[in-house]
Amino acid sequence: MEFLRLSKAAQRLGVHPVTLRLWADSGKIPVTWVGRERRFSSVDVEAMKVSSVGGDRIRLEGLYVRVSGSTGQESSLQAQEAELRATATGEAVKVFRDRGSGLREDRPGLNRLLQAVTEGSVTVIRVTHEDRLARFGVGWLERLFAVHGVGLEVLHPKRSGGRQELLEDFISLVTTFAGRLYGMRSQEARRRLLMESGQCPSVGGDA
């Protein structure tokens, strides 16, 4: 039995090394650590090849890419998509694109992604970095995907957001909460004025 390096094992399986790393991280194939390097048993690699040929369901990949700005950054969207396509091991059937903060929940691309997941038109969602999908709540999204039999794969486990994007998200968060607080205060003020003018019945008054 031979223990193969990541690149050699990936070559034998006919997949990208990043894909093999994701398989190892998810427990799909056993891995042995030699210092800080992964090693794969040749027996496990051959077994994986057999199971792959044995009729696993077709891998339909949905690629999600996002930039924070509403304009520009086209090269970043293209770079994310190119990297995901280069590491694909199935058919990239859909690409979902968004321009906006990862804090926003009403993103058009994300909504289309969720629809594809519930319809079963994809079997895996792939992103370059976790925070491309969302700043918070990725774990909840992953559980939702799993309910529909859809996996989530992140090429680079570490967060990608640069200083500028983090600042933009922070400003977006503060603006949202400030707007809600201002709205609550305005509503309170209007109600108080109506009560003082006698136009607004007090709570618990006579019917």
CSV table of N, CA and C in Angstrom, one decimal, residues 57 60-62 113-114 116-126 141-153:
chain,number,residue,atom,x,y,z
A,57,ARG,N,-25.1,10.0,-8.0
A,57,ARG,CA,-26.0,10.9,-8.7
A,57,ARG,C,-25.1,12.0,-9.4
A,60,LEU,N,-24.4,18.4,-10.1
A,60,LEU,CA,-24.8,19.6,-10.7
A,60,LEU,C,-24.4,20.8,-9.8
A,61,GLU,N,-23.5,21.6,-10.3
A,61,GLU,CA,-22.9,22.6,-9.5
A,61,GLU,C,-23.6,24.0,-9.7
A,62,GLY,N,-23.9,24.6,-8.6
A,62,GLY,CA,-24.4,26.0,-8.6
A,62,GLY,C,-23.2,26.9,-8.1
A,113,LEU,N,-30.6,31.4,-6.0
A,113,LEU,CA,-29.9,30.2,-5.5
A,113,LEU,C,-30.8,29.4,-4.6
A,114,LEU,N,-31.5,30.0,-3.6
A,114,LEU,CA,-32.4,29.3,-2.7
A,114,LEU,C,-33.5,28.6,-3.5
A,116,ALA,N,-33.3,27.5,-6.6
A,116,ALA,CA,-32.7,26.3,-7.2
A,116,ALA,C,-32.4,25.2,-6.3
A,117,VAL,N,-32.1,25.5,-5.0
A,117,VAL,CA,-31.8,24.5,-4.0
A,117,VAL,C,-33.2,23.7,-3.7
A,118,THR,N,-34.2,24.5,-3.5
A,118,THR,CA,-35.5,23.9,-3.2
A,118,THR,C,-36.1,23.1,-4.4
A,119,GLU,N,-35.8,23.5,-5.6
A,119,GLU,CA,-36.3,22.8,-6.8
A,119,GLU,C,-35.5,21.6,-7.1
A,120,GLY,N,-34.3,21.5,-6.5
A,120,GLY,CA,-33.4,20.3,-6.8
A,120,GLY,C,-32.7,20.4,-8.1
A,121,SER,N,-32.5,21.6,-8.7
A,121,SER,CA,-31.8,21.8,-10.0
A,121,SER,C,-30.3,21.8,-9.8
A,122,VAL,N,-29.8,21.8,-8.5
A,122,VAL,CA,-28.4,21.8,-8.2
A,122,VAL,C,-28.2,20.7,-7.1
A,123,THR,N,-27.0,20.1,-7.1
A,123,THR,CA,-26.7,19.2,-6.0
A,123,THR,C,-25.6,19.7,-5.1
A,124,VAL,N,-25.0,20.8,-5.5
A,124,VAL,CA,-23.9,21.4,-4.6
A,124,VAL,C,-23.8,22.9,-5.0
A,125,ILE,N,-23.6,23.7,-3.9
A,125,ILE,CA,-23.4,25.1,-4.1
A,125,ILE,C,-21.9,25.3,-3.8
A,126,ARG,N,-21.2,26.0,-4.6
A,126,ARG,CA,-19.8,26.3,-4.5
A,126,ARG,C,-19.5,27.8,-4.4
A,141,LEU,N,-27.7,28.4,6.5
A,141,LEU,CA,-27.9,28.2,5.1
A,141,LEU,C,-27.4,26.7,4.7
A,142,GLU,N,-26.3,26.3,5.3
A,142,GLU,CA,-25.8,25.0,5.0
A,142,GLU,C,-26.8,23.9,5.5
A,143,ARG,N,-27.4,24.1,6.6
A,143,ARG,CA,-28.4,23.2,7.1
A,143,ARG,C,-29.6,23.1,6.2
A,144,LEU,N,-30.0,24.3,5.7
A,144,LEU,CA,-31.1,24.4,4.8
A,144,LEU,C,-30.8,23.6,3.5
A,145,PHE,N,-29.6,23.8,3.0
A,145,PHE,CA,-29.2,23.1,1.8
A,145,PHE,C,-29.3,21.6,2.0
A,146,ALA,N,-28.8,21.2,3.2
A,146,ALA,CA,-28.7,19.7,3.5
A,146,ALA,C,-30.1,19.1,3.6
A,147,VAL,N,-31.1,19.9,4.0
A,147,VAL,CA,-32.5,19.4,4.1
A,147,VAL,C,-33.0,18.9,2.7
A,148,HIS,N,-32.5,19.7,1.7
A,148,HIS,CA,-32.8,19.4,0.3
A,148,HIS,C,-31.8,18.5,-0.4
A,149,GLY,N,-30.9,18.0,0.3
A,149,GLY,CA,-29.8,17.1,-0.3
A,149,GLY,C,-28.8,17.8,-1.1
A,150,VAL,N,-28.6,19.1,-0.8
A,150,VAL,CA,-27.6,19.9,-1.5
A,150,VAL,C,-26.4,20.2,-0.5
A,151,GLY,N,-25.2,20.1,-1.0
A,151,GLY,CA,-24.0,20.3,-0.2
A,151,GLY,C,-23.5,21.8,-0.5
A,152,LEU,N,-22.6,22.2,0.4
A,152,LEU,CA,-22.0,23.5,0.3
A,152,LEU,C,-20.5,23.2,0.3
A,153,GLU,N,-19.7,23.8,-0.7
A,153,GLU,CA,-18.3,23.6,-0.8
A,153,GLU,C,-17.7,25.0,-0.8
